[in-house]
mmCIF file with all atom_site columns, C-alpha atoms in Angstrom:
data_model
loop_
_atom_site.group_PDB
_atom_site.id
_atom_site.type_symbol
_atom_site.label_atom_id
_atom_site.label_alt_id
_atom_site.label_comp_id
_atom_site.label_asym_id
_atom_site.label_entity_id
_atom_site.label_seq_id
_atom_site.pdbx_PDB_ins_code
_atom_site.Cartn_x
_atom_site.Cartn_y
_atom_site.Cartn_z
_atom_site.occupancy
_atom_site.B_iso_or_equiv
_atom_site.pdbx_formal_charge
_atom_site.auth_seq_id
_atom_site.auth_comp_id
_atom_site.auth_asym_id
_atom_site.auth_atom_id
_atom_site.pdbx_PDB_model_num
ATOM 1   C CA . MET A 1 1   ? -21.731 -11.209 -11.783 1.00 0.00 ? 1   MET A CA 1
ATOM 2   C CA . GLU A 1 2   ? -23.071 -7.888  -10.696 1.00 0.00 ? 2   GLU A CA 1
ATOM 3   C CA . MET A 1 3   ? -20.626 -5.764  -9.029  1.00 0.00 ? 3   MET A CA 1
ATOM 4   C CA . THR A 1 4   ? -22.673 -4.130  -6.347  1.00 0.00 ? 4   THR A CA 1
ATOM 5   C CA . PHE A 1 5   ? -21.375 -1.648  -3.895  1.00 0.00 ? 5   PHE A CA 1
ATOM 6   C CA . ASP A 1 6   ? -20.986 -4.199  -1.275  1.00 0.00 ? 6   ASP A CA 1
ATOM 7   C CA . ARG A 1 7   ? -19.078 -6.539  -3.356  1.00 0.00 ? 7   ARG A CA 1
ATOM 8   C CA . THR A 1 8   ? -16.829 -3.791  -4.503  1.00 0.00 ? 8   THR A CA 1
ATOM 9   C CA . VAL A 1 9   ? -15.971 -2.950  -0.841  1.00 0.00 ? 9   VAL A CA 1
ATOM 10  C CA . LYS A 1 10  ? -15.542 -6.663  0.143   1.00 0.00 ? 10  LYS A CA 1
ATOM 11  C CA . PHE A 1 11  ? -13.143 -7.220  -2.949  1.00 0.00 ? 11  PHE A CA 1
ATOM 12  C CA . THR A 1 12  ? -11.149 -4.261  -2.120  1.00 0.00 ? 12  THR A CA 1
ATOM 13  C CA . ALA A 1 13  ? -10.823 -5.508  1.543   1.00 0.00 ? 13  ALA A CA 1
ATOM 14  C CA . TRP A 1 14  ? -9.482  -8.843  0.036   1.00 0.00 ? 14  TRP A CA 1
ATOM 15  C CA . LEU A 1 15  ? -7.052  -6.943  -2.260  1.00 0.00 ? 15  LEU A CA 1
ATOM 16  C CA . LEU A 1 16  ? -5.772  -4.810  0.792   1.00 0.00 ? 16  LEU A CA 1
ATOM 17  C CA . LEU A 1 17  ? -5.266  -7.900  2.704   1.00 0.00 ? 17  LEU A CA 1
ATOM 18  C CA . LEU A 1 18  ? -3.214  -9.697  -0.118  1.00 0.00 ? 18  LEU A CA 1
ATOM 19  C CA . ALA A 1 19  ? -0.995  -6.484  -0.537  1.00 0.00 ? 19  ALA A CA 1
ATOM 20  C CA . ALA A 1 20  ? -0.563  -6.372  3.403   1.00 0.00 ? 20  ALA A CA 1
ATOM 21  C CA . LEU A 1 21  ? 0.681   -10.006 3.540   1.00 0.00 ? 21  LEU A CA 1
ATOM 22  C CA . SER A 1 22  ? 2.960   -9.948  0.298   1.00 0.00 ? 22  SER A CA 1
ATOM 23  C CA . GLN A 1 23  ? 5.072   -7.274  1.648   1.00 0.00 ? 23  GLN A CA 1
ATOM 24  C CA . PRO A 1 24  ? 6.533   -9.131  4.770   1.00 0.00 ? 24  PRO A CA 1
ATOM 25  C CA . ILE A 1 25  ? 6.904   -12.217 2.514   1.00 0.00 ? 25  ILE A CA 1
ATOM 26  C CA . TYR A 1 26  ? 8.920   -10.102 0.180   1.00 0.00 ? 26  TYR A CA 1
ATOM 27  C CA . THR A 1 27  ? 10.993  -8.589  2.996   1.00 0.00 ? 27  THR A CA 1
ATOM 28  C CA . ALA A 1 28  ? 11.576  -11.972 4.477   1.00 0.00 ? 28  ALA A CA 1
ATOM 29  C CA . LEU A 1 29  ? 13.024  -13.263 1.128   1.00 0.00 ? 29  LEU A CA 1
ATOM 30  C CA . TYR A 1 30  ? 15.189  -10.214 0.802   1.00 0.00 ? 30  TYR A CA 1
ATOM 31  C CA . MET A 1 31  ? 16.649  -10.935 4.112   1.00 0.00 ? 31  MET A CA 1
ATOM 32  C CA . LEU A 1 32  ? 16.887  -14.576 4.333   1.00 0.00 ? 32  LEU A CA 1
ATOM 33  C CA . ALA A 1 33  ? 17.291  -15.717 0.598   1.00 0.00 ? 33  ALA A CA 1
ATOM 34  C CA . PRO A 1 34  ? 18.463  -12.748 -1.336  1.00 0.00 ? 34  PRO A CA 1
ATOM 35  C CA . GLU A 1 35  ? 19.391  -14.860 -4.304  1.00 0.00 ? 35  GLU A CA 1
ATOM 36  C CA . VAL A 1 36  ? 15.649  -15.790 -4.823  1.00 0.00 ? 36  VAL A CA 1
ATOM 37  C CA . ASN A 1 37  ? 14.002  -13.942 -7.736  1.00 0.00 ? 37  ASN A CA 1
ATOM 38  C CA . ARG A 1 38  ? 11.254  -11.750 -6.082  1.00 0.00 ? 38  ARG A CA 1
ATOM 39  C CA . SER A 1 39  ? 10.156  -10.219 -9.458  1.00 0.00 ? 39  SER A CA 1
ATOM 40  C CA . PRO A 1 40  ? 7.080   -12.464 -9.430  1.00 0.00 ? 40  PRO A CA 1
ATOM 41  C CA . ILE A 1 41  ? 6.019   -11.074 -5.968  1.00 0.00 ? 41  ILE A CA 1
ATOM 42  C CA . TRP A 1 42  ? 6.277   -7.516  -7.434  1.00 0.00 ? 42  TRP A CA 1
ATOM 43  C CA . ALA A 1 43  ? 4.308   -8.591  -10.539 1.00 0.00 ? 43  ALA A CA 1
ATOM 44  C CA . PHE A 1 44  ? 1.725   -10.065 -8.370  1.00 0.00 ? 44  PHE A CA 1
ATOM 45  C CA . GLU A 1 45  ? 1.506   -6.707  -6.301  1.00 0.00 ? 45  GLU A CA 1
ATOM 46  C CA . ALA A 1 46  ? 1.161   -4.658  -9.402  1.00 0.00 ? 46  ALA A CA 1
ATOM 47  C CA . LEU A 1 47  ? -1.944  -6.687  -10.647 1.00 0.00 ? 47  LEU A CA 1
ATOM 48  C CA . VAL A 1 48  ? -3.411  -6.416  -7.126  1.00 0.00 ? 48  VAL A CA 1
ATOM 49  C CA . PHE A 1 49  ? -2.862  -2.460  -7.054  1.00 0.00 ? 49  PHE A CA 1
ATOM 50  C CA . VAL A 1 50  ? -4.197  -2.123  -10.553 1.00 0.00 ? 50  VAL A CA 1
ATOM 51  C CA . ILE A 1 51  ? -7.415  -3.865  -9.772  1.00 0.00 ? 51  ILE A CA 1
ATOM 52  C CA . MET A 1 52  ? -7.485  -2.193  -6.413  1.00 0.00 ? 52  MET A CA 1
ATOM 53  C CA . ALA A 1 53  ? -7.371  1.278   -8.201  1.00 0.00 ? 53  ALA A CA 1
ATOM 54  C CA . ALA A 1 54  ? -10.424 0.434   -10.349 1.00 0.00 ? 54  ALA A CA 1
ATOM 55  C CA . LEU A 1 55  ? -12.384 -0.946  -7.635  1.00 0.00 ? 55  LEU A CA 1
ATOM 56  C CA . ALA A 1 56  ? -11.681 1.884   -5.073  1.00 0.00 ? 56  ALA A CA 1
ATOM 57  C CA . GLY A 1 57  ? -12.478 4.404   -8.020  1.00 0.00 ? 57  GLY A CA 1
ATOM 58  C CA . SER A 1 58  ? -15.666 2.624   -8.341  1.00 0.00 ? 58  SER A CA 1
ATOM 59  C CA . ALA A 1 59  ? -16.593 2.766   -4.715  1.00 0.00 ? 59  ALA A CA 1
ATOM 60  C CA . LEU A 1 60  ? -15.716 6.415   -4.774  1.00 0.00 ? 60  LEU A CA 1
ATOM 61  C CA . VAL A 1 61  ? -18.478 7.295   -7.020  1.00 0.00 ? 61  VAL A CA 1
ATOM 62  C CA . GLN A 1 62  ? -20.926 4.902   -5.492  1.00 0.00 ? 62  GLN A CA 1
ATOM 63  C CA . THR A 1 63  ? -20.533 5.656   -1.802  1.00 0.00 ? 63  THR A CA 1
ATOM 64  C CA . LYS A 1 64  ? -22.964 7.717   0.173   1.00 0.00 ? 64  LYS A CA 1
ATOM 65  C CA . ARG A 1 65  ? -20.119 8.848   2.575   1.00 0.00 ? 65  ARG A CA 1
ATOM 66  C CA . TYR A 1 66  ? -16.408 8.272   3.339   1.00 0.00 ? 66  TYR A CA 1
ATOM 67  C CA . HIS A 1 67  ? -15.387 9.767   -0.201  1.00 0.00 ? 67  HIS A CA 1
ATOM 68  C CA . LEU A 1 68  ? -12.032 11.055  1.280   1.00 0.00 ? 68  LEU A CA 1
ATOM 69  C CA . ALA A 1 69  ? -11.089 7.325   2.365   1.00 0.00 ? 69  ALA A CA 1
ATOM 70  C CA . TRP A 1 70  ? -12.086 5.855   -1.077  1.00 0.00 ? 70  TRP A CA 1
ATOM 71  C CA . ALA A 1 71  ? -10.119 8.493   -2.857  1.00 0.00 ? 71  ALA A CA 1
ATOM 72  C CA . ALA A 1 72  ? -7.114  7.801   -0.759  1.00 0.00 ? 72  ALA A CA 1
ATOM 73  C CA . ILE A 1 73  ? -7.373  4.087   -1.334  1.00 0.00 ? 73  ILE A CA 1
ATOM 74  C CA . ALA A 1 74  ? -7.788  4.635   -5.005  1.00 0.00 ? 74  ALA A CA 1
ATOM 75  C CA . MET A 1 75  ? -4.674  7.068   -5.277  1.00 0.00 ? 75  MET A CA 1
ATOM 76  C CA . SER A 1 76  ? -2.372  4.943   -2.998  1.00 0.00 ? 76  SER A CA 1
ATOM 77  C CA . ALA A 1 77  ? -3.054  2.046   -5.352  1.00 0.00 ? 77  ALA A CA 1
ATOM 78  C CA . VAL A 1 78  ? -2.123  4.274   -8.293  1.00 0.00 ? 78  VAL A CA 1
ATOM 79  C CA . LEU A 1 79  ? 1.108   5.325   -6.625  1.00 0.00 ? 79  LEU A CA 1
ATOM 80  C CA . ASN A 1 80  ? 1.869   1.681   -5.699  1.00 0.00 ? 80  ASN A CA 1
ATOM 81  C CA . VAL A 1 81  ? 1.550   0.692   -9.419  1.00 0.00 ? 81  VAL A CA 1
ATOM 82  C CA . ILE A 1 82  ? 3.992   3.505   -10.437 1.00 0.00 ? 82  ILE A CA 1
ATOM 83  C CA . GLN A 1 83  ? 6.410   2.446   -7.571  1.00 0.00 ? 83  GLN A CA 1
ATOM 84  C CA . VAL A 1 84  ? 6.278   -1.278  -8.431  1.00 0.00 ? 84  VAL A CA 1
ATOM 85  C CA . GLY A 1 85  ? 6.664   -0.490  -12.083 1.00 0.00 ? 85  GLY A CA 1
ATOM 86  C CA . ILE A 1 86  ? 9.804   1.491   -11.439 1.00 0.00 ? 86  ILE A CA 1
ATOM 87  C CA . GLY A 1 87  ? 11.368  -1.459  -9.379  1.00 0.00 ? 87  GLY A CA 1
ATOM 88  C CA . LEU A 1 88  ? 10.434  -3.904  -12.126 1.00 0.00 ? 88  LEU A CA 1
ATOM 89  C CA . THR A 1 89  ? 11.693  -1.972  -15.031 1.00 0.00 ? 89  THR A CA 1
ATOM 90  C CA . GLN A 1 90  ? 14.233  0.583   -13.793 1.00 0.00 ? 90  GLN A CA 1
ATOM 91  C CA . PHE A 1 91  ? 16.090  -0.942  -10.850 1.00 0.00 ? 91  PHE A CA 1
ATOM 92  C CA . GLY A 1 92  ? 17.927  -3.619  -12.769 1.00 0.00 ? 92  GLY A CA 1
ATOM 93  C CA . PRO A 1 93  ? 19.168  -1.659  -15.874 1.00 0.00 ? 93  PRO A CA 1
ATOM 94  C CA . PHE A 1 94  ? 20.302  1.282   -13.551 1.00 0.00 ? 94  PHE A CA 1
ATOM 95  C CA . ARG A 1 95  ? 22.134  -1.253  -11.233 1.00 0.00 ? 95  ARG A CA 1
ATOM 96  C CA . GLU A 1 96  ? 23.981  -2.623  -14.252 1.00 0.00 ? 96  GLU A CA 1
ATOM 97  C CA . VAL A 1 97  ? 24.868  0.688   -15.509 1.00 0.00 ? 97  VAL A CA 1
ATOM 98  C CA . ALA A 1 98  ? 26.076  1.846   -12.102 1.00 0.00 ? 98  ALA A CA 1
ATOM 99  C CA . THR A 1 99  ? 28.239  -1.195  -11.919 1.00 0.00 ? 99  THR A CA 1
ATOM 100 C CA . ALA A 1 100 ? 29.946  -0.671  -15.062 1.00 0.00 ? 100 ALA A CA 1
ATOM 101 C CA . SER A 1 101 ? 30.166  2.999   -14.506 1.00 0.00 ? 101 SER A CA 1
ATOM 102 C CA . PRO A 1 102 ? 30.360  4.246   -10.797 1.00 0.00 ? 102 PRO A CA 1
ATOM 103 C CA . ASP A 1 103 ? 29.933  7.716   -11.925 1.00 0.00 ? 103 ASP A CA 1
ATOM 104 C CA . VAL A 1 104 ? 26.355  6.860   -12.668 1.00 0.00 ? 104 VAL A CA 1
ATOM 105 C CA . ALA A 1 105 ? 25.683  5.420   -9.144  1.00 0.00 ? 105 ALA A CA 1
ATOM 106 C CA . PRO A 1 106 ? 24.128  8.669   -7.833  1.00 0.00 ? 106 PRO A CA 1
ATOM 107 C CA . LEU A 1 107 ? 21.640  8.642   -10.713 1.00 0.00 ? 107 LEU A CA 1
ATOM 108 C CA . ALA A 1 108 ? 20.729  4.886   -10.019 1.00 0.00 ? 108 ALA A CA 1
ATOM 109 C CA . GLY A 1 109 ? 20.273  5.784   -6.405  1.00 0.00 ? 109 GLY A CA 1
ATOM 110 C CA . SER A 1 110 ? 17.988  8.635   -7.246  1.00 0.00 ? 110 SER A CA 1
ATOM 111 C CA . VAL A 1 111 ? 15.737  6.074   -9.170  1.00 0.00 ? 111 VAL A CA 1
ATOM 112 C CA . VAL A 1 112 ? 15.463  3.902   -6.115  1.00 0.00 ? 112 VAL A CA 1
ATOM 113 C CA . ALA A 1 113 ? 14.842  6.972   -3.820  1.00 0.00 ? 113 ALA A CA 1
ATOM 114 C CA . PHE A 1 114 ? 11.904  8.204   -6.076  1.00 0.00 ? 114 PHE A CA 1
ATOM 115 C CA . SER A 1 115 ? 10.458  4.733   -6.075  1.00 0.00 ? 115 SER A CA 1
ATOM 116 C CA . PHE A 1 116 ? 10.468  4.516   -2.238  1.00 0.00 ? 116 PHE A CA 1
ATOM 117 C CA . PHE A 1 117 ? 9.070   8.250   -2.319  1.00 0.00 ? 117 PHE A CA 1
ATOM 118 C CA . GLY A 1 118 ? 6.006   6.943   -3.982  1.00 0.00 ? 118 GLY A CA 1
ATOM 119 C CA . TYR A 1 119 ? 5.866   3.816   -1.633  1.00 0.00 ? 119 TYR A CA 1
ATOM 120 C CA . ASN A 1 120 ? 5.747   6.174   1.351   1.00 0.00 ? 120 ASN A CA 1
ATOM 121 C CA . ALA A 1 121 ? 3.328   8.581   -0.287  1.00 0.00 ? 121 ALA A CA 1
ATOM 122 C CA . ALA A 1 122 ? 1.178   5.590   -0.873  1.00 0.00 ? 122 ALA A CA 1
ATOM 123 C CA . LYS A 1 123 ? 1.359   4.698   2.986   1.00 0.00 ? 123 LYS A CA 1
ATOM 124 C CA . VAL A 1 124 ? 0.383   8.096   3.978   1.00 0.00 ? 124 VAL A CA 1
ATOM 125 C CA . LEU A 1 125 ? -2.871  7.809   2.009   1.00 0.00 ? 125 LEU A CA 1
ATOM 126 C CA . LEU A 1 126 ? -3.559  4.346   3.385   1.00 0.00 ? 126 LEU A CA 1
ATOM 127 C CA . GLY A 1 127 ? -3.087  5.935   6.671   1.00 0.00 ? 127 GLY A CA 1
ATOM 128 C CA . LEU A 1 128 ? -5.449  8.421   5.981   1.00 0.00 ? 128 LEU A CA 1
ATOM 129 C CA . ALA A 1 129 ? -8.153  5.917   4.705   1.00 0.00 ? 129 ALA A CA 1
ATOM 130 C CA . ALA A 1 130 ? -7.671  3.953   8.015   1.00 0.00 ? 130 ALA A CA 1
ATOM 131 C CA . LEU A 1 131 ? -8.111  6.871   10.098  1.00 0.00 ? 131 LEU A CA 1
ATOM 132 C CA . VAL A 1 132 ? -11.329 7.697   8.243   1.00 0.00 ? 132 VAL A CA 1
ATOM 133 C CA . PHE A 1 133 ? -12.858 4.159   8.455   1.00 0.00 ? 133 PHE A CA 1
ATOM 134 C CA . GLY A 1 134 ? -11.302 3.462   11.907  1.00 0.00 ? 134 GLY A CA 1
ATOM 135 C CA . THR A 1 135 ? -13.270 6.761   13.190  1.00 0.00 ? 135 THR A CA 1
ATOM 136 C CA . ALA A 1 136 ? -16.334 5.325   11.398  1.00 0.00 ? 136 ALA A CA 1
ATOM 137 C CA . LYS A 1 137 ? -16.065 1.912   12.896  1.00 0.00 ? 137 LYS A CA 1
ATOM 138 C CA . MET A 1 138 ? -15.889 3.494   16.352  1.00 0.00 ? 138 MET A CA 1
ATOM 139 C CA . ALA A 1 139 ? -18.976 5.283   15.711  1.00 0.00 ? 139 ALA A CA 1
ATOM 140 C CA . GLN A 1 140 ? -20.721 2.073   14.664  1.00 0.00 ? 140 GLN A CA 1
ATOM 141 C CA . GLY A 1 141 ? -19.697 0.343   17.937  1.00 0.00 ? 141 GLY A CA 1
ATOM 142 C CA . GLY A 1 142 ? -16.497 -1.341  17.062  1.00 0.00 ? 142 GLY A CA 1
ATOM 143 C CA . LYS A 1 143 ? -14.479 0.554   19.597  1.00 0.00 ? 143 LYS A CA 1
ATOM 144 C CA . VAL A 1 144 ? -11.451 -1.808  19.703  1.00 0.00 ? 144 VAL A CA 1
ATOM 145 C CA . LEU A 1 145 ? -11.132 -2.407  15.945  1.00 0.00 ? 145 LEU A CA 1
ATOM 146 C CA . GLY A 1 146 ? -11.948 1.201   15.117  1.00 0.00 ? 146 GLY A CA 1
ATOM 147 C CA . GLY A 1 147 ? -9.726  2.838   17.590  1.00 0.00 ? 147 GLY A CA 1
ATOM 148 C CA . LEU A 1 148 ? -6.613  0.760   16.722  1.00 0.00 ? 148 LEU A CA 1
ATOM 149 C CA . THR A 1 149 ? -7.276  1.332   13.020  1.00 0.00 ? 149 THR A CA 1
ATOM 150 C CA . ALA A 1 150 ? -7.446  5.041   13.451  1.00 0.00 ? 150 ALA A CA 1
ATOM 151 C CA . LEU A 1 151 ? -4.408  4.906   15.847  1.00 0.00 ? 151 LEU A CA 1
ATOM 152 C CA . VAL A 1 152 ? -2.264  2.971   13.333  1.00 0.00 ? 152 VAL A CA 1
ATOM 153 C CA . GLY A 1 153 ? -3.514  5.164   10.526  1.00 0.00 ? 153 GLY A CA 1
ATOM 154 C CA . VAL A 1 154 ? -2.308  8.323   12.212  1.00 0.00 ? 154 VAL A CA 1
ATOM 155 C CA . ILE A 1 155 ? 1.064   6.588   12.998  1.00 0.00 ? 155 ILE A CA 1
ATOM 156 C CA . ALA A 1 156 ? 1.381   5.583   9.258   1.00 0.00 ? 156 ALA A CA 1
ATOM 157 C CA . MET A 1 157 ? 0.517   8.941   8.189   1.00 0.00 ? 157 MET A CA 1
ATOM 158 C CA . ILE A 1 158 ? 3.105   10.813  10.232  1.00 0.00 ? 158 ILE A CA 1
ATOM 159 C CA . SER A 1 159 ? 5.918   8.285   10.029  1.00 0.00 ? 159 SER A CA 1
ATOM 160 C CA . ASN A 1 160 ? 5.748   7.895   6.234   1.00 0.00 ? 160 ASN A CA 1
ATOM 161 C CA . ALA A 1 161 ? 5.405   11.605  5.734   1.00 0.00 ? 161 ALA A CA 1
ATOM 162 C CA . VAL A 1 162 ? 8.785   12.115  7.877   1.00 0.00 ? 162 VAL A CA 1
ATOM 163 C CA . VAL A 1 163 ? 10.397  9.459   5.685   1.00 0.00 ? 163 VAL A CA 1
ATOM 164 C CA . MET A 1 164 ? 9.136   11.334  2.612   1.00 0.00 ? 164 MET A CA 1
ATOM 165 C CA . GLY A 1 165 ? 10.837  14.498  3.743   1.00 0.00 ? 165 GLY A CA 1
ATOM 166 C CA . PHE A 1 166 ? 14.331  12.612  4.645   1.00 0.00 ? 166 PHE A CA 1
ATOM 167 C CA . GLY A 1 167 ? 14.350  10.456  1.476   1.00 0.00 ? 167 GLY A CA 1
ATOM 168 C CA . LEU A 1 168 ? 15.952  6.995   0.765   1.00 0.00 ? 168 LEU A CA 1
ATOM 169 C CA . SER A 1 169 ? 18.207  6.826   3.819   1.00 0.00 ? 169 SER A CA 1
ATOM 170 C CA . MET A 1 170 ? 15.295  6.504   6.115   1.00 0.00 ? 170 MET A CA 1
ATOM 171 C CA . SER A 1 171 ? 13.105  4.247   3.687   1.00 0.00 ? 171 SER A CA 1
ATOM 172 C CA . MET A 1 172 ? 14.920  0.930   4.497   1.00 0.00 ? 172 MET A CA 1
ATOM 173 C CA . THR A 1 173 ? 17.208  -0.790  6.724   1.00 0.00 ? 173 THR A CA 1
ATOM 174 C CA . GLY A 1 174 ? 19.174  -3.825  5.369   1.00 0.00 ? 174 GLY A CA 1
ATOM 175 C CA . GLY A 1 175 ? 16.373  -4.297  2.908   1.00 0.00 ? 175 GLY A CA 1
ATOM 176 C CA . GLY A 1 176 ? 13.897  -4.713  5.718   1.00 0.00 ? 176 GLY A CA 1
ATOM 177 C CA . LEU A 1 177 ? 10.705  -2.611  6.392   1.00 0.00 ? 177 LEU A CA 1
ATOM 178 C CA . MET A 1 178 ? 11.355  0.428   8.584   1.00 0.00 ? 178 MET A CA 1
ATOM 179 C CA . PRO A 1 179 ? 8.834   1.357   11.180  1.00 0.00 ? 179 PRO A CA 1
ATOM 180 C CA . SER A 1 180 ? 7.051   3.715   8.555   1.00 0.00 ? 180 SER A CA 1
ATOM 181 C CA . GLY A 1 181 ? 6.690   0.881   6.044   1.00 0.00 ? 181 GLY A CA 1
ATOM 182 C CA . ALA A 1 182 ? 5.542   -1.514  8.693   1.00 0.00 ? 182 ALA A CA 1
ATOM 183 C CA . SER A 1 183 ? 3.022   0.951   10.173  1.00 0.00 ? 183 SER A CA 1
ATOM 184 C CA . GLY A 1 184 ? 1.587   1.217   6.611   1.00 0.00 ? 184 GLY A CA 1
ATOM 185 C CA . VAL A 1 185 ? 1.309   -2.451  6.116   1.00 0.00 ? 185 VAL A CA 1
ATOM 186 C CA . LEU A 1 186 ? -0.473  -2.709  9.532   1.00 0.00 ? 186 LEU A CA 1
ATOM 187 C CA . ALA A 1 187 ? -2.785  0.060   8.521   1.00 0.00 ? 187 ALA A CA 1
ATOM 188 C CA . ALA A 1 188 ? -3.624  -1.705  5.311   1.00 0.00 ? 188 ALA A CA 1
ATOM 189 C CA . LEU A 1 189 ? -4.437  -4.890  7.323   1.00 0.00 ? 189 LEU A CA 1
ATOM 190 C CA . LEU A 1 190 ? -6.587  -3.139  9.801   1.00 0.00 ? 190 LEU A CA 1
ATOM 191 C CA . LEU A 1 191 ? -8.299  -1.077  7.091   1.00 0.00 ? 191 LEU A CA 1
ATOM 192 C CA . ALA A 1 192 ? -9.266  -4.497  5.457   1.00 0.00 ? 192 ALA A CA 1
ATOM 193 C CA . LEU A 1 193 ? -10.841 -5.838  8.352   1.00 0.00 ? 193 LEU A CA 1
ATOM 194 C CA . CYS A 1 194 ? -12.870 -2.573  8.816   1.00 0.00 ? 194 CYS A CA 1
ATOM 195 C CA . LEU A 1 195 ? -14.033 -2.965  5.175   1.00 0.00 ? 195 LEU A CA 1
ATOM 196 C CA . PHE A 1 196 ? -14.942 -6.643  5.710   1.00 0.00 ? 196 PHE A CA 1
ATOM 197 C CA . THR A 1 197 ? -17.356 -5.387  8.529   1.00 0.00 ? 197 THR A CA 1
ATOM 198 C CA . GLN A 1 198 ? -18.480 -2.304  6.869   1.00 0.00 ? 198 GLN A CA 1
ATOM 199 C CA . PRO A 1 199 ? -22.333 -1.975  6.715   1.00 0.00 ? 199 PRO A CA 1
ATOM 200 C CA . SER A 1 200 ? -23.351 -2.675  3.120   1.00 0.00 ? 200 SER A CA 1
ATOM 201 C CA . ASP A 1 201 ? -25.401 0.771   2.738   1.00 0.00 ? 201 ASP A CA 1
ATOM 202 C CA . ASP A 1 202 ? -22.378 2.758   3.446   1.00 0.00 ? 202 ASP A CA 1
#
């Protein structure tokens, strides 16, 4: 199958949609059934982000415009791969060490904080991409979808940038998504809808 630019855009949209839907599922399991192993969801997200990075990078060199948005999507995917990788490989061992030796707890907390720093940075980038494609959608006549996407994109950029400055204490509440994370997820969802309806020659 030839991966045309239009197919690349649509596949990226599907991956954004999958990523946006997986995070509420993860959060719901964390809050309602914490005993359930959620590693398979992270592993699934890692695969989604790895492929998304490749597809967005491909679109970046093919597109006639919106280079900034495609660069933002590609880099957000890379940051998410790193963030998920830290969660899968570092959270468990550091938690065990911190339990055995409380003196190490601050170090374990710093690993978690670093992971969420990458999470919020990725959401800033997705917000930027949503702003660019939302504005483009408005210019194409899609005032409602475009305006909402651009607005949520700005909110995601600002709220996640603020959380990055304050650290882990603002990243999560009881394991649930803070408004910053939720705005990033919504931005990804709306961004996917914009890409699904993006003219093929763009």
